[in-house]
Coordinates of C-alpha atoms in Angstrom, one line a residue:
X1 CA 87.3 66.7 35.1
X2 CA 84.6 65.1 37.0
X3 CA 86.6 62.6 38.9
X4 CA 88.7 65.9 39.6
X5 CA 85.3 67.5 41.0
X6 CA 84.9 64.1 42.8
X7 CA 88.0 64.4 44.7
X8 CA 87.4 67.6 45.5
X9 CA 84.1 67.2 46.8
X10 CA 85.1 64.3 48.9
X11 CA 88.1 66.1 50.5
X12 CA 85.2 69.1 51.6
X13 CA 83.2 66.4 53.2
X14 CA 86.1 64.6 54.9
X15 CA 87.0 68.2 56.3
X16 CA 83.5 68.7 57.6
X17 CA 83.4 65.5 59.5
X18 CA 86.4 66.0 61.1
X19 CA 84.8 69.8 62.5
X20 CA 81.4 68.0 63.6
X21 CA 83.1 65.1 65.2
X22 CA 83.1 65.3 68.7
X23 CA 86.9 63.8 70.3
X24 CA 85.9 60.3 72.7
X25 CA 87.4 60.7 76.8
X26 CA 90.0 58.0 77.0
X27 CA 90.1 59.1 80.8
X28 CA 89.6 55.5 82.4
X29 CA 89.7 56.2 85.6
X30 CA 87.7 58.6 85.5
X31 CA 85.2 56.1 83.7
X32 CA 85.8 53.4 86.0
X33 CA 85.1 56.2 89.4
X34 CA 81.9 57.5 87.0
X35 CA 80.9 53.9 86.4
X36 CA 80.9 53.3 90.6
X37 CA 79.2 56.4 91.2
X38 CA 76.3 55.0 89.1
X39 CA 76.5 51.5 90.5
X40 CA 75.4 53.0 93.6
X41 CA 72.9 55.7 91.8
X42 CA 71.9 54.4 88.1
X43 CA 70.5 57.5 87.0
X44 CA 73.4 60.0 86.6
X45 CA 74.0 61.1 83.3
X46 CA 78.1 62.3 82.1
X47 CA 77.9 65.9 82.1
X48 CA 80.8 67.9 79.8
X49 CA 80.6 71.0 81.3
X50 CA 80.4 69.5 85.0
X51 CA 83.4 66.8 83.7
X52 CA 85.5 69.9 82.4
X53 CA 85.0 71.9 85.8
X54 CA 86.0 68.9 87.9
X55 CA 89.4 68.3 85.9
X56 CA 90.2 72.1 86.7
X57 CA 89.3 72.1 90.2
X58 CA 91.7 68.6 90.9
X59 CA 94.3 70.6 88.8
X60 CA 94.2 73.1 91.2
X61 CA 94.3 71.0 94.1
X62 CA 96.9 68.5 92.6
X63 CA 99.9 70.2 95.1
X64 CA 97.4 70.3 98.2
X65 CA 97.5 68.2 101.0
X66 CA 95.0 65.5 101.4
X67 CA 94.1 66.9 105.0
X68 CA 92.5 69.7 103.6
X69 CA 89.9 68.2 101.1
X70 CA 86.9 68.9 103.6
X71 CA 88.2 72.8 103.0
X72 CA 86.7 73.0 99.4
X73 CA 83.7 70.9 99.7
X74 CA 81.4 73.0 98.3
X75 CA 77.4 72.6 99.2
X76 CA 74.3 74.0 97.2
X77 CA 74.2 78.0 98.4
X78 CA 77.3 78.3 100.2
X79 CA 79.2 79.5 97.3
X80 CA 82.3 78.2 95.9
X81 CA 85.8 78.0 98.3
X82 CA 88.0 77.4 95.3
X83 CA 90.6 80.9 95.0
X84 CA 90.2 80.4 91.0
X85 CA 86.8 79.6 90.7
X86 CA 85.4 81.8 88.2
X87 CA 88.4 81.4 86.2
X88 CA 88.1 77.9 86.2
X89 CA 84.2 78.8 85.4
X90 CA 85.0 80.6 82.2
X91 CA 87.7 78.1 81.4
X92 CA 85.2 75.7 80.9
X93 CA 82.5 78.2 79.1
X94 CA 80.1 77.6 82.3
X95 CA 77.3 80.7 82.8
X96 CA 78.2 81.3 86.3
X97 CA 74.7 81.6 87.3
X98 CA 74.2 78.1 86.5
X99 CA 75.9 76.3 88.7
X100 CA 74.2 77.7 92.0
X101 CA 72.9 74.0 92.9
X102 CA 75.0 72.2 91.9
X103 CA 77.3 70.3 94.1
X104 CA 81.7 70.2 94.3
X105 CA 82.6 66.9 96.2
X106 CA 86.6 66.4 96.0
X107 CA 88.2 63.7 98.0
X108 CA 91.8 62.9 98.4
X109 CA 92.6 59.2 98.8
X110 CA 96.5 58.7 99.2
X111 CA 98.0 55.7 96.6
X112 CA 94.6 56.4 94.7
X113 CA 92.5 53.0 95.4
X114 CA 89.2 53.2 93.1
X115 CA 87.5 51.0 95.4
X116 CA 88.0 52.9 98.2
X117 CA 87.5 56.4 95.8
X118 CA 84.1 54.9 95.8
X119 CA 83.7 54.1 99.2
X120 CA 84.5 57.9 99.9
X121 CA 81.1 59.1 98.1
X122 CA 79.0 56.1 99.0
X123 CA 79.9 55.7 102.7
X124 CA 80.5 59.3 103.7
X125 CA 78.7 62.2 104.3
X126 CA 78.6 62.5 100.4
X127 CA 76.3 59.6 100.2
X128 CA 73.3 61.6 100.7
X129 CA 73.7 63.9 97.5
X130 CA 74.1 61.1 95.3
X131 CA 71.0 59.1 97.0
X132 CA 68.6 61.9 96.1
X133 CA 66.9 62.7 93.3
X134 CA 67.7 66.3 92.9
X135 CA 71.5 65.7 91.1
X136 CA 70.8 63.9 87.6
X137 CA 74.6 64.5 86.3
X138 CA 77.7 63.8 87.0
X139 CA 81.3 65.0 85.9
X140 CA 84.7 63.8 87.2
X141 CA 87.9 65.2 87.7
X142 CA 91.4 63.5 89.0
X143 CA 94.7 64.4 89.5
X144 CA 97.2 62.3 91.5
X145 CA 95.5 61.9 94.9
X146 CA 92.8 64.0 94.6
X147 CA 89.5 63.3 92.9
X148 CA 86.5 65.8 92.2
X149 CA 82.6 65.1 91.6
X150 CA 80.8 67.9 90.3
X151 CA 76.9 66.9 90.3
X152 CA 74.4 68.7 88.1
X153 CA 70.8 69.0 88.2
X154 CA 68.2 69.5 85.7
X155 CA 67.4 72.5 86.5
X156 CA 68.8 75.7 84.9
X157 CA 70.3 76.9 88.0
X158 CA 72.9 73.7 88.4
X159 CA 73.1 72.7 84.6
X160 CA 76.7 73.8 84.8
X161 CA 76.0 74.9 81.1
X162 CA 77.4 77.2 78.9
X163 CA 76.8 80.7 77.5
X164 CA 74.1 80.2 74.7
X165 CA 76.4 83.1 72.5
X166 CA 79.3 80.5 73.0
X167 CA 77.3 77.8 71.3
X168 CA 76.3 80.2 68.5
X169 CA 80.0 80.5 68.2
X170 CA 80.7 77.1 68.2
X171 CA 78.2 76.4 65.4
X172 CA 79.5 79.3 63.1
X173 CA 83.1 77.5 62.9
X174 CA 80.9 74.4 61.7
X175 CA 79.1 76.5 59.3
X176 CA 82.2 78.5 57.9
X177 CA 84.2 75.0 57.1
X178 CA 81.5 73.9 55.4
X179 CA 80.6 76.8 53.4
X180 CA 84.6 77.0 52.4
X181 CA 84.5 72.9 51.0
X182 CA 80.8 73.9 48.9
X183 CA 83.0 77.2 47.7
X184 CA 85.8 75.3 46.4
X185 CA 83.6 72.7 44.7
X186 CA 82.3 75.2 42.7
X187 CA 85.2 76.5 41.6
X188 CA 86.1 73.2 39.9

């Protein structure tokens, strides 16, 4: 009967480490454009939300031509140019009204090159947001050609982060699966 309990008890915590565990980005080149980005700025941090909102931006952009990147460059206060963009907002559980300074940088490079990816933030008129101070995060996005920066700031008005209900949410799913393995070890 114990061992029984045992069992039991094990498969409850095996079940709640696999609801807390977080899945690892095996995006690498995304990684390897990230890793450049802070090569030339050491201080940007990976941002989820940001990385999330910059996948569904290149989705979007995945059929467009490459001559109209500078299009949907979007800077701090003039809004975003993207037709979907508070879908893709929600999509990514993002409080709109904290992504008012942050920054959308997509670039198209043809035959995708990371080098020259790279070259298109550090050497262009992109350069100067990463130089400052004011972004502190950092989320990439690529499809095919087509590559998007999203940069955060620290602030609460370009966190890019979430609803705080969602996160309640979030945490009651943890709460429930745990609350179900403690049930049926009593039972045993």
């Amino acid at each position: 009967m114990a061992s029984y309990k045992l069992i039991l008890f094990l498969l409850a915590l095996i079940n709640c480490l696999l609801f807390l565990s977080h899945p690892a980005s095996c995006n690498e080149e995304e990684d390897k454009i990230f890793q450049g980005l802070n090569s030339f700025k050491q201080s940007l941090k990976k941002n989820s939300n940001a990385e999330c909102l910059a996948d569904e931006i290149a989705d979007e952009l995945e059929d467009q031509p490459c001559s109209s990147a500078d299009d949907y460059a979007i800077e701090p206060g003039n809004g975003p140019k993207f037709p979907k963009f508070n879908k893709l907002i929600k999509k990514c559980h993002i409080d709109i009204n904290t992504t008012t300074d942050g920054i959308i940088l997509p670039v198209c490079v043809p035959n995708w090159d990371p080098d020259l990816v790279i070259k298109n933030y550090t050497h262009t008129q992109y350069a100067k947001y990463l130089n400052g101070s004011k972004y502190t995060g950092a989320g990439v996005g690529t499809e095919d050609d087509w590559v998007v920066v999203v940069l955060s700031t620290d602030t609460e008005s370009g966190s890019f982060s979430g609803a705080p209900s969602l996160a309640a949410i979030g945490m009651v799913h943890y709460m429930m699966a745990m609350l179900l393995g403690l049930f049926l070890i009593l039972l045993c």
